[in-house]
PDB file of C-alpha atoms and ligand atoms in Angstrom:
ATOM      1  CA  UNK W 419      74.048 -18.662 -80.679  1.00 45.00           C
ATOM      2  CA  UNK W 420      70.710 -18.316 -79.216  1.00 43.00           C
ATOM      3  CA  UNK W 421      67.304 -17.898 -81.693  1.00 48.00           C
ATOM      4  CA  UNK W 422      65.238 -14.632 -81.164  1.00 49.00           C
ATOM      5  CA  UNK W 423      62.184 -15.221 -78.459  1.00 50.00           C
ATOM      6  CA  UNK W 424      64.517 -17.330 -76.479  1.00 49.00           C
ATOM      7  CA  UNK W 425      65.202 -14.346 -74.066  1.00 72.00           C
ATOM      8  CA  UNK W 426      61.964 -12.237 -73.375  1.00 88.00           C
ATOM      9  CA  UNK W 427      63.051  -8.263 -73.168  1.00 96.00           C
ATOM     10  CA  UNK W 428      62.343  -6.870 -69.802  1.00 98.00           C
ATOM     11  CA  UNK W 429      59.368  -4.906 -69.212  1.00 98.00           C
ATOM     12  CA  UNK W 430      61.433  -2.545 -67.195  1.00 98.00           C
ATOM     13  CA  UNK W 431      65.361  -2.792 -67.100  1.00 98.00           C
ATOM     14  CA  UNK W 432      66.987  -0.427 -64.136  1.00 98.00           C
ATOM     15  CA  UNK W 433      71.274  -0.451 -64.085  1.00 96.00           C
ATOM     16  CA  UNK W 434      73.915   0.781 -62.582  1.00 96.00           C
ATOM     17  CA  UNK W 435      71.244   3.580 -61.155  1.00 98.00           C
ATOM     18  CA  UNK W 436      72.934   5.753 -59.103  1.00 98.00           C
ATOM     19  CA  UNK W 437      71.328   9.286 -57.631  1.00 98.00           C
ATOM     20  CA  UNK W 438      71.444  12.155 -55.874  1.00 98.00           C
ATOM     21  CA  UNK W 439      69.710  14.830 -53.768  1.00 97.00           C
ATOM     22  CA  UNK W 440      71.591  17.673 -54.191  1.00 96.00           C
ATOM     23  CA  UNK W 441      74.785  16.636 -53.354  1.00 96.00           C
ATOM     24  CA  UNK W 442      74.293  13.574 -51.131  1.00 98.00           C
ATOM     25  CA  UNK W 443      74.006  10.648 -53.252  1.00 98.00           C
ATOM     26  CA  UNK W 444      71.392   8.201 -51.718  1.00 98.00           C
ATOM     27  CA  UNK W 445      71.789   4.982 -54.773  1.00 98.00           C
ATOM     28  CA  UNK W 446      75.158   3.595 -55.881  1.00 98.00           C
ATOM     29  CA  UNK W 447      74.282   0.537 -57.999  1.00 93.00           C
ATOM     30  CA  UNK W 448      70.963  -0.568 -58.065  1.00 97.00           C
ATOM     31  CA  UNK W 449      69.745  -2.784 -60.963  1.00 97.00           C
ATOM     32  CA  UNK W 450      66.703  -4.532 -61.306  1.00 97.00           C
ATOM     33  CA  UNK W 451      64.704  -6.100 -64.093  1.00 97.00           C
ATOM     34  CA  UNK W 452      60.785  -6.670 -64.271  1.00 98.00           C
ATOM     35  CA  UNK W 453      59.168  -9.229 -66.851  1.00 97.00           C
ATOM     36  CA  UNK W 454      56.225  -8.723 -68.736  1.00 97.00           C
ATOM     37  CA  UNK W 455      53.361  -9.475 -66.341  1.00 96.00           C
ATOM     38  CA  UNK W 456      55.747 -10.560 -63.586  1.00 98.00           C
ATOM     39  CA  UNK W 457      55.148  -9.166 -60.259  1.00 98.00           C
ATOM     40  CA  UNK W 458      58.511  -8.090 -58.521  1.00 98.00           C
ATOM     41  CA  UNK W 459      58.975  -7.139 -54.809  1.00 98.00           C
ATOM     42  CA  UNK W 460      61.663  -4.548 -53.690  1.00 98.00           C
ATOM     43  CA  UNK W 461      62.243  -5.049 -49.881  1.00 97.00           C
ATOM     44  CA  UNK W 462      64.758  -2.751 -47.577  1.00 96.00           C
ATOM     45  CA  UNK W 463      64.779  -1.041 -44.390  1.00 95.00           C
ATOM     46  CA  UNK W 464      63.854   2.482 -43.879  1.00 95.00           C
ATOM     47  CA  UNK W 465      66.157   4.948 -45.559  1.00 96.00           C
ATOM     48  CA  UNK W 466      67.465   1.981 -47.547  1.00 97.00           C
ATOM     49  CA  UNK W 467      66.320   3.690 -51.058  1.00 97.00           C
ATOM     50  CA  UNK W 468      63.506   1.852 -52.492  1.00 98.00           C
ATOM     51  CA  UNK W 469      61.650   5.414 -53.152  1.00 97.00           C
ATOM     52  CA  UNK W 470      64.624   7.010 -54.850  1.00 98.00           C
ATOM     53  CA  UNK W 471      64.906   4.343 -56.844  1.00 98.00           C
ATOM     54  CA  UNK W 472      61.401   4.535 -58.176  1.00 97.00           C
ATOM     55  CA  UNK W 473      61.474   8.157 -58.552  1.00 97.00           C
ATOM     56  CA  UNK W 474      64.247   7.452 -60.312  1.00 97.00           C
ATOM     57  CA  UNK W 475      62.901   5.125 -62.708  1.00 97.00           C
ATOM     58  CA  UNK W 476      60.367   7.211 -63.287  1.00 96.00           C
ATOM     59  CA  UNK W 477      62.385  10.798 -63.478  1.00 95.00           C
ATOM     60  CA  UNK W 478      60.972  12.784 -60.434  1.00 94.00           C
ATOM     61  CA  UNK W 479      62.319  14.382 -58.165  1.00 93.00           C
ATOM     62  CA  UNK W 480      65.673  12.898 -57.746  1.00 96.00           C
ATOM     63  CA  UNK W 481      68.793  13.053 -60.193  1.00 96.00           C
ATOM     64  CA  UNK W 482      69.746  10.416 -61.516  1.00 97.00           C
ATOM     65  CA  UNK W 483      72.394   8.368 -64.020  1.00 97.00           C
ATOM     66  CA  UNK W 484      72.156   5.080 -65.475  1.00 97.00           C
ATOM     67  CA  UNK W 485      69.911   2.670 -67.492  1.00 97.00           C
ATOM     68  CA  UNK W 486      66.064   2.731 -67.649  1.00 98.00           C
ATOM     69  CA  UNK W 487      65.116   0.614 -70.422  1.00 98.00           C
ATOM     70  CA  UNK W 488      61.333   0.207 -71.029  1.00 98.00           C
ATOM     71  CA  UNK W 489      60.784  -2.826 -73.203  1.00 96.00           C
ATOM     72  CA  UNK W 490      63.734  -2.314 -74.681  1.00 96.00           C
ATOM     73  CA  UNK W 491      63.733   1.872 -75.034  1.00 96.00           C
ATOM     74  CA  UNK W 492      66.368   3.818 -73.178  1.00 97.00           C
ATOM     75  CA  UNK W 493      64.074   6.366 -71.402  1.00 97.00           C
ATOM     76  CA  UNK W 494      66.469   7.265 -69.081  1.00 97.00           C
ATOM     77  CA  UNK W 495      66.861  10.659 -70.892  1.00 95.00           C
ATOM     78  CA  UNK W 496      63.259  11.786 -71.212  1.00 96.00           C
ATOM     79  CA  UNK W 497      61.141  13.837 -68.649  1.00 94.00           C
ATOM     80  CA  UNK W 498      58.840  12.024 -66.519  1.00 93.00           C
ATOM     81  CA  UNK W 499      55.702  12.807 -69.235  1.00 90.00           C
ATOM     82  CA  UNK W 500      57.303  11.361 -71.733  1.00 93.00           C
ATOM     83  CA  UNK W 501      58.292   8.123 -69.715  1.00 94.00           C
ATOM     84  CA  UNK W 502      54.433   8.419 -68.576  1.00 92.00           C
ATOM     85  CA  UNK W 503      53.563   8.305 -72.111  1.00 91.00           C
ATOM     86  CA  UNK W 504      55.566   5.677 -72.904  1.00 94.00           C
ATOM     87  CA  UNK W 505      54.248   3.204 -70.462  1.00 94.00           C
ATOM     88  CA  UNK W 506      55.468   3.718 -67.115  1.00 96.00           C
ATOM     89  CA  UNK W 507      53.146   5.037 -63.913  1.00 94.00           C
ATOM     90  CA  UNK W 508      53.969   5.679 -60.539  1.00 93.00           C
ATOM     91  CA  UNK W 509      51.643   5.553 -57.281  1.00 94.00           C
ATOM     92  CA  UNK W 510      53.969   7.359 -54.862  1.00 92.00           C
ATOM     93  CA  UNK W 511      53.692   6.250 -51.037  1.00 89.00           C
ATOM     94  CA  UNK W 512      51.365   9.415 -50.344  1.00 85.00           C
ATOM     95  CA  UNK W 513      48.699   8.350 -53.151  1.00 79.00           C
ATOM     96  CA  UNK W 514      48.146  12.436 -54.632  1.00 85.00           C
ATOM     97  CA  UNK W 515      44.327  11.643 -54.932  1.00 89.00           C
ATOM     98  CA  UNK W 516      42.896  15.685 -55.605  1.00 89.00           C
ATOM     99  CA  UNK W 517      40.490  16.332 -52.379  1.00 89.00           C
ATOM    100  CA  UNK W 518      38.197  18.744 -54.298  1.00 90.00           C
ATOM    101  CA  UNK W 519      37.891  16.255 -57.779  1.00 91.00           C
ATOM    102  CA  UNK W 520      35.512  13.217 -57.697  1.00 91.00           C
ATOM    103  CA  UNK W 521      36.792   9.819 -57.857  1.00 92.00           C
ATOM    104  CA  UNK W 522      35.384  10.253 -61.269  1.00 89.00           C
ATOM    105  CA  UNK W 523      37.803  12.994 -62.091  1.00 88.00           C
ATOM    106  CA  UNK W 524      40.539  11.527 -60.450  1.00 87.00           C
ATOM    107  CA  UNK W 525      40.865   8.948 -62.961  1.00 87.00           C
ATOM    108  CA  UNK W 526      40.106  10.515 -65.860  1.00 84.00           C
ATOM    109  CA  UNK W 527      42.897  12.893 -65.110  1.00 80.00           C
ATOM    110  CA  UNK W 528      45.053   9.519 -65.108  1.00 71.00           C
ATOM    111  CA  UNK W 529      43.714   8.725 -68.789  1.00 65.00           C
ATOM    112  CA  UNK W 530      45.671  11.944 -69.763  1.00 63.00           C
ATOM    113  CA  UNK W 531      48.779  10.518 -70.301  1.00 55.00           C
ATOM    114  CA  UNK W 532      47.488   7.437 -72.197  1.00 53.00           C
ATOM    115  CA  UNK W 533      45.811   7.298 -75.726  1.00 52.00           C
ATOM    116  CA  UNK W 534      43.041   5.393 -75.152  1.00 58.00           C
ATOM    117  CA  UNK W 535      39.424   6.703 -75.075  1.00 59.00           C
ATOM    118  CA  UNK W 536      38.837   7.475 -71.276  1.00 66.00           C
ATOM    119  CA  UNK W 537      35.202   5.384 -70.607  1.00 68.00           C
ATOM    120  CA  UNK W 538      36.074   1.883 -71.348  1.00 71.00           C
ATOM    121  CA  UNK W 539      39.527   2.097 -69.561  1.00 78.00           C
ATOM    122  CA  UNK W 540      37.441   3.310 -66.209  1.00 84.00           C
ATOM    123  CA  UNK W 541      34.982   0.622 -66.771  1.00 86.00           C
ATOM    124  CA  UNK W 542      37.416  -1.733 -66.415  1.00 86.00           C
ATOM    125  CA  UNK W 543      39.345  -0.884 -63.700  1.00 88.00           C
ATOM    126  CA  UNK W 544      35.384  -0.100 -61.951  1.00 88.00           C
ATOM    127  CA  UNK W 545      34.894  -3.803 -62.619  1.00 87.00           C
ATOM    128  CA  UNK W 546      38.269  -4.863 -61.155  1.00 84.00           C
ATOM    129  CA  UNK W 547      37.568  -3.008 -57.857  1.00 85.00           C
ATOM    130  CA  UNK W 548      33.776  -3.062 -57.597  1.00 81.00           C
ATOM    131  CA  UNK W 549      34.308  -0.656 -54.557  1.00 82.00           C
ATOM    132  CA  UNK W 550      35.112   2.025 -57.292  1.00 88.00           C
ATOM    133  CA  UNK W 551      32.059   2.056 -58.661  1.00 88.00           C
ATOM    134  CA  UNK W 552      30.032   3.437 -55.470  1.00 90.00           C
ATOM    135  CA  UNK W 553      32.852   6.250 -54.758  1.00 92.00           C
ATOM    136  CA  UNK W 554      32.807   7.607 -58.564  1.00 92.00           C
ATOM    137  CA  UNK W 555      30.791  10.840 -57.645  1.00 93.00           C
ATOM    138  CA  UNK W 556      32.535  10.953 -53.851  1.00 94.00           C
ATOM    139  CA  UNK W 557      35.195  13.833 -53.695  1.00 94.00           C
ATOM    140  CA  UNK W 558      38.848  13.067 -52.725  1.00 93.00           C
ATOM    141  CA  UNK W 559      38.776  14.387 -48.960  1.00 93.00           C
ATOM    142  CA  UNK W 560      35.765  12.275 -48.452  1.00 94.00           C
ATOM    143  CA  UNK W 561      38.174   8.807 -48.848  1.00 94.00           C
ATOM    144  CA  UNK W 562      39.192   6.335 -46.606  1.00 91.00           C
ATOM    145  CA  UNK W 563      42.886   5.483 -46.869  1.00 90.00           C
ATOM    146  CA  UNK W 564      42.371   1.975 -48.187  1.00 89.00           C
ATOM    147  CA  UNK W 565      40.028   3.831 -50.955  1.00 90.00           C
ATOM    148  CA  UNK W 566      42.526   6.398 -51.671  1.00 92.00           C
ATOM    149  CA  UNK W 567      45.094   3.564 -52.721  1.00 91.00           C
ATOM    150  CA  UNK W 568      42.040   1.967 -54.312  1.00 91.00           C
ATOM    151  CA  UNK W 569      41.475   5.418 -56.795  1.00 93.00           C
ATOM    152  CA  UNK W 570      45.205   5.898 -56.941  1.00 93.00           C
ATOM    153  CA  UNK W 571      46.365   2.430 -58.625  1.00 93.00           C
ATOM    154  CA  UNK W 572      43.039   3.053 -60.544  1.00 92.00           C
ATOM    155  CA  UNK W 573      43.921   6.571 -61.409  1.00 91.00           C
ATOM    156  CA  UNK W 574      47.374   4.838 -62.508  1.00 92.00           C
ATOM    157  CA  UNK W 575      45.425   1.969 -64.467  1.00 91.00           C
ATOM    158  CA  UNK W 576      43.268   4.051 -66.802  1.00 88.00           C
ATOM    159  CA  UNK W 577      46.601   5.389 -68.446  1.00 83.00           C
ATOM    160  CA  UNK W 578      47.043   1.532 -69.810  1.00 87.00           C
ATOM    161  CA  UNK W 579      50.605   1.349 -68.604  1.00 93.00           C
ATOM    162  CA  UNK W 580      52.962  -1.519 -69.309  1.00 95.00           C
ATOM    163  CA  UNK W 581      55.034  -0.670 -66.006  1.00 97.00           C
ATOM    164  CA  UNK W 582      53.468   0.200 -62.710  1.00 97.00           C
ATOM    165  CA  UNK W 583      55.486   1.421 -60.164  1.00 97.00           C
ATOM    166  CA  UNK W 584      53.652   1.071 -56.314  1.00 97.00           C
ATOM    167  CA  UNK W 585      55.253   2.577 -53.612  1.00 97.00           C
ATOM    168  CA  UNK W 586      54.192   0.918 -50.122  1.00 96.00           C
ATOM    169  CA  UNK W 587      50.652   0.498 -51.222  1.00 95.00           C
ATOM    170  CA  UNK W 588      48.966  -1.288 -47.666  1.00 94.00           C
ATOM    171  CA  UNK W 589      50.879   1.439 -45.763  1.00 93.00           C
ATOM    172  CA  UNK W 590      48.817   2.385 -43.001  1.00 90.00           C
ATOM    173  CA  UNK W 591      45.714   0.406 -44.431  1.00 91.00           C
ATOM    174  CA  UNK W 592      43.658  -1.796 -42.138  1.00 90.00           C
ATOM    175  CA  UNK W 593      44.186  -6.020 -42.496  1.00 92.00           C
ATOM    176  CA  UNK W 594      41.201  -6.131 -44.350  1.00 88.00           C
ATOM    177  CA  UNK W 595      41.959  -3.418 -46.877  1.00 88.00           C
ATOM    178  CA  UNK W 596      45.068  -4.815 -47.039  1.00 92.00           C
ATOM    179  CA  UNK W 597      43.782  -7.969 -47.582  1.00 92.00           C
ATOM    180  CA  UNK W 598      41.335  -6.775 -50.715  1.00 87.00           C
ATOM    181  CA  UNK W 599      44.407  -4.887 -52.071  1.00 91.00           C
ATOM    182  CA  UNK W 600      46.341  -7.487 -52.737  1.00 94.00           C
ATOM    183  CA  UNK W 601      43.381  -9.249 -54.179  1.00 92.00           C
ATOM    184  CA  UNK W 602      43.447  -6.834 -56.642  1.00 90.00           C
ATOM    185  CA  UNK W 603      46.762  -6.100 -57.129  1.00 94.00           C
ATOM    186  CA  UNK W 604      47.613  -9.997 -57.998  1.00 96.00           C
ATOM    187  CA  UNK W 605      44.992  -9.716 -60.556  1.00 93.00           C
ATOM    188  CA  UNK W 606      46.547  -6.973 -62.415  1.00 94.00           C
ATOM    189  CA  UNK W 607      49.152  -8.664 -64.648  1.00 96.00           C
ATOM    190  CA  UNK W 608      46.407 -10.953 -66.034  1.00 94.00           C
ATOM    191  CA  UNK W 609      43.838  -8.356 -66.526  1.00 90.00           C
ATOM    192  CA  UNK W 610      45.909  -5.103 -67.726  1.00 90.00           C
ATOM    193  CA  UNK W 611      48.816  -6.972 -68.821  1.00 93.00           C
ATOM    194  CA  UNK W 612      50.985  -4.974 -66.409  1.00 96.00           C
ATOM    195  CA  UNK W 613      54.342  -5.384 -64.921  1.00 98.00           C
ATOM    196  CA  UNK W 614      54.160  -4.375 -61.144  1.00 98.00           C
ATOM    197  CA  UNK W 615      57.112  -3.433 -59.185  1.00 98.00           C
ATOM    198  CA  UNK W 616      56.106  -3.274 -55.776  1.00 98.00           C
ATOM    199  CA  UNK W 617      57.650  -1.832 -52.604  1.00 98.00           C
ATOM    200  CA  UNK W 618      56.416  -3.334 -49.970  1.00 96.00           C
ATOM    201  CA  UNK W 619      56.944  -3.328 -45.843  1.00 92.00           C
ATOM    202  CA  UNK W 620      54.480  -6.121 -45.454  1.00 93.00           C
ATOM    203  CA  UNK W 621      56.590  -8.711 -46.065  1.00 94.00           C
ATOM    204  CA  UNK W 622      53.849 -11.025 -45.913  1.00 94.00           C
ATOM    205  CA  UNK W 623      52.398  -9.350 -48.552  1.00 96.00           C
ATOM    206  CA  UNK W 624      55.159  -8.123 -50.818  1.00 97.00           C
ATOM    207  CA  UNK W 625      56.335 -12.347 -50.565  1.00 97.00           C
ATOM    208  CA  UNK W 626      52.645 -13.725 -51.226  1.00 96.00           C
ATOM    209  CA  UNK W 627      52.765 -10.995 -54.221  1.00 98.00           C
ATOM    210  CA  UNK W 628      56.173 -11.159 -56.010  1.00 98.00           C
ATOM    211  CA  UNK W 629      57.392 -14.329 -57.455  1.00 97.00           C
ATOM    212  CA  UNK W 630      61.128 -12.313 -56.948  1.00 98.00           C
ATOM    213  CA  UNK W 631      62.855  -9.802 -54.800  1.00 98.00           C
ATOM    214  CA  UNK W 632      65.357  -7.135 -54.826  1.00 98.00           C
ATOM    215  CA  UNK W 633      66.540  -6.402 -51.715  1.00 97.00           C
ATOM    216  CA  UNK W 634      68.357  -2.403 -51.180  1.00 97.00           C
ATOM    217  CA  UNK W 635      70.904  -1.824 -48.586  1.00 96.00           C
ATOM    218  CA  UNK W 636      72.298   1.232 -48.013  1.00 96.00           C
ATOM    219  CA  UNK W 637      71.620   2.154 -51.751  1.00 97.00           C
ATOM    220  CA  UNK W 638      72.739  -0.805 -53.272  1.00 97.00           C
ATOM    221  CA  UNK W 639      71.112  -3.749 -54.837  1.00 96.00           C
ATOM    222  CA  UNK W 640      72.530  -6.297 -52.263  1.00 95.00           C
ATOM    223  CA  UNK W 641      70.424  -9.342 -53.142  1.00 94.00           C
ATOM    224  CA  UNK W 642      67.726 -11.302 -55.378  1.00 95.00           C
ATOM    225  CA  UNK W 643      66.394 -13.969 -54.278  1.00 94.00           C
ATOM    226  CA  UNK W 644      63.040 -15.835 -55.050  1.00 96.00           C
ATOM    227  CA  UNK W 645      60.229 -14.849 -52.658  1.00 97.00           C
ATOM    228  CA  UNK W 646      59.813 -18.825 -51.289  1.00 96.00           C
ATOM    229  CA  UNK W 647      63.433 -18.333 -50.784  1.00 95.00           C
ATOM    230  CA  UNK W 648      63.585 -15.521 -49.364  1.00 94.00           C
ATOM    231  CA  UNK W 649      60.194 -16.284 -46.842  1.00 94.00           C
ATOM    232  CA  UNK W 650      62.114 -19.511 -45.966  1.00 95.00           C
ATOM    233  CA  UNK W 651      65.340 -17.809 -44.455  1.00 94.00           C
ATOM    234  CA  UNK W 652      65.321 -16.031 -41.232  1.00 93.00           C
ATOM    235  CA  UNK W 653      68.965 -15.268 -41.502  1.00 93.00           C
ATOM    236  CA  UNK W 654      68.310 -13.121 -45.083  1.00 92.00           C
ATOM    237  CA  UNK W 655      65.034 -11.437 -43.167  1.00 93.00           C
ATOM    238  CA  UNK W 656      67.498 -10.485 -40.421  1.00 93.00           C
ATOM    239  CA  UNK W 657      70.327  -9.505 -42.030  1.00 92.00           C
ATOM    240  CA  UNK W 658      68.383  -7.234 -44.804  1.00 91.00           C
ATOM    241  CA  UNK W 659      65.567  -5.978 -42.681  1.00 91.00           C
ATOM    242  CA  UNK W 660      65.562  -6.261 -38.997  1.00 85.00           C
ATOM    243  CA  UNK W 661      66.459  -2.570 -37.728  1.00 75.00           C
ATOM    244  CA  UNK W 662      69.599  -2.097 -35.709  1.00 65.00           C
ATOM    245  CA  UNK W 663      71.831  -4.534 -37.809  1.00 55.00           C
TER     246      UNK W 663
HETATM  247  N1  ADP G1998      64.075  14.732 -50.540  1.00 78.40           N
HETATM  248  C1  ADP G1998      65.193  14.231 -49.993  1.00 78.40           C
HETATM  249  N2  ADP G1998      66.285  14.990 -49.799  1.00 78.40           N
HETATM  250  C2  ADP G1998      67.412  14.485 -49.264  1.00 78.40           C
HETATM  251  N3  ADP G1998      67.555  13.208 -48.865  1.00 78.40           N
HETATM  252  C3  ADP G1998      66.494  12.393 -49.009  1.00 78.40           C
HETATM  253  C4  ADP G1998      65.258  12.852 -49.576  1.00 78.40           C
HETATM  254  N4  ADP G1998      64.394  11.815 -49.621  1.00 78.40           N
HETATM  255  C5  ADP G1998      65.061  10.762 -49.088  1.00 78.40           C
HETATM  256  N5  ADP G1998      66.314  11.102 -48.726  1.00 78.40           N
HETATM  257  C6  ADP G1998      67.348  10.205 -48.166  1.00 78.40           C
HETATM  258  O1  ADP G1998      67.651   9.242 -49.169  1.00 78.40           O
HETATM  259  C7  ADP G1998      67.874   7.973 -48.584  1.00 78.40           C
HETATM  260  C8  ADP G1998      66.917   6.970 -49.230  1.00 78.40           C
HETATM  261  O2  ADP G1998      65.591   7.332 -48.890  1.00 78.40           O
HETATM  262  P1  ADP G1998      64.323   6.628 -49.508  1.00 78.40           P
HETATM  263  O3  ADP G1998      64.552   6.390 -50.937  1.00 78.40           O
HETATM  264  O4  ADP G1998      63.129   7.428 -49.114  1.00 78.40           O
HETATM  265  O5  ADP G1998      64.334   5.221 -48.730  1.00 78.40           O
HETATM  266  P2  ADP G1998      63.180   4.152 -48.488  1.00 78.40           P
HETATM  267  O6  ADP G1998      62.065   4.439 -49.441  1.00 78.40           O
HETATM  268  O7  ADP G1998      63.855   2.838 -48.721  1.00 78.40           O
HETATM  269  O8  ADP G1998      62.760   4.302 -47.065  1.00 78.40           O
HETATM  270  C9  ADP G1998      67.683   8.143 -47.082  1.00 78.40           C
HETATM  271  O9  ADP G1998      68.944   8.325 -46.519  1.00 78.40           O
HETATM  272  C10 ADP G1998      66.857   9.404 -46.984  1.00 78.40           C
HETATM  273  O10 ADP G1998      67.107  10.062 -45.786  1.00 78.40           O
HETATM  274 MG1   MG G1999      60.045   4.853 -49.113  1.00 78.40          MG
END
């Protein structure tokens, strides 16, 4: 008999996930559990079904059966909103910032689907990336990429989630960016108390991040494996994610 505390509910509990566009189902099994404030990396090749999966999770644009448990709540029935409003947000690969809306704008359209009062939340993600603060009157079309994923995670922040899902967030980004990115985004447990699940092609990045990974095959959760464990095998890197295996 364990005593209550001993096991810490997940942040975010995904199992037995399977889904389906249309007819063609793209996950079979795919189970994965985030701690509060942990940081967890989800690795794969192209194809392999990280982005289903997190559309999944979060109930967009993909159908889906299974568990989504956020700490502790089945959500796997509600509309996305709902599982907004609850405490899970979602920065898709293609970041959605609104071209003709300010960076100002941008995030206080994120604050929508929290309860907080909108100015203090965007103060504090301003102070967390100082860069926000000179682009809050700049409109969306007038962003660099790196700044776009800047104002999107931001945009996601304001709504004081408890879950963040990031989709490939140094995708296309220069080292640098990268570099300040995941600055930032290694802060974010300790400042916003925030789980992070991250998927990540960097694996440089996604390892120096995530203190665990998932790894997808083919739609399936094949492996989990520590990050040092994972950075210190070759033969997992190969088998998992060189292409052409
Ligand atoms: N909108 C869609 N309609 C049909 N099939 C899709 C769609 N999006 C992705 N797929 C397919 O689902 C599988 C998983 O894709 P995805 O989740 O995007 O993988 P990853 O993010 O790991 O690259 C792939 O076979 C892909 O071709
Ligand atoms: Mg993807």
């Amino acid at each position: 008999m364990t005593t209550s505390g001993d096991h810490a509910v997940p942040a975010l509990s995904i199992g037995h996930l399977q889904a389906w566009y249309g007819r063609a189902q793209v996950l079979f099994d795919v189970s994965l559990d985030c701690m509060p404030s942990e940081i967890v990396g989800v690795l794969g090749r192209n194809g392999a079904g990280k982005t289903s999966a997190l559309m999944s999770a979060m109930g967009v644009g993909i159908r889906a059966s299974g568990e989504v448990r956020l700490g502790g709540v089945d959500i796997s029935r509600m509309p996305a909103h709902s599982r907004a409003h609850a405490g899970l947000a979602w920065v898709p690969d293609t970041r959605r910032i609104f071209a003709n809306l300010s960076v100002r704008e941008n995030l206080m359209l994120g604050a929508t689907a929290g309860r907080q009062p909108v100015g203090p939340a965007i103060d504090r993600v301003v102070q967390l990336f100082p860069l926000l603060g000179s682009l809050l009157r700049k409109h969306g079309y007038a962003l660099s990429g790196g700044e776009q994923q800047v104002v999107a995670i931001a945009r996601a922040l304001v709504s004081k989630p408890r879950v963040l899902l990031l989709d490939e967030p140094t995708e296309g980004l220069a080292p640098i960016v990268v570099e300040q990115l995941r600055a930032a985004i290694a802060e974010l447990p300790g400042e916003f108390g925030v789980s992070v699940v991250m998927v990540e092609q960097n694996l440089e990045v996604a390892l120096g991040l995530a203190g665990r990974v998932y790894v997808l095959d083919r739609g399936r959760t094949v492996h989990t494996a520590a990050s040092d464990e994972f950075a210190d095998s070759p033969e997992l890197q190969n088998r998992y994610l060189a292409v052409g295996q």
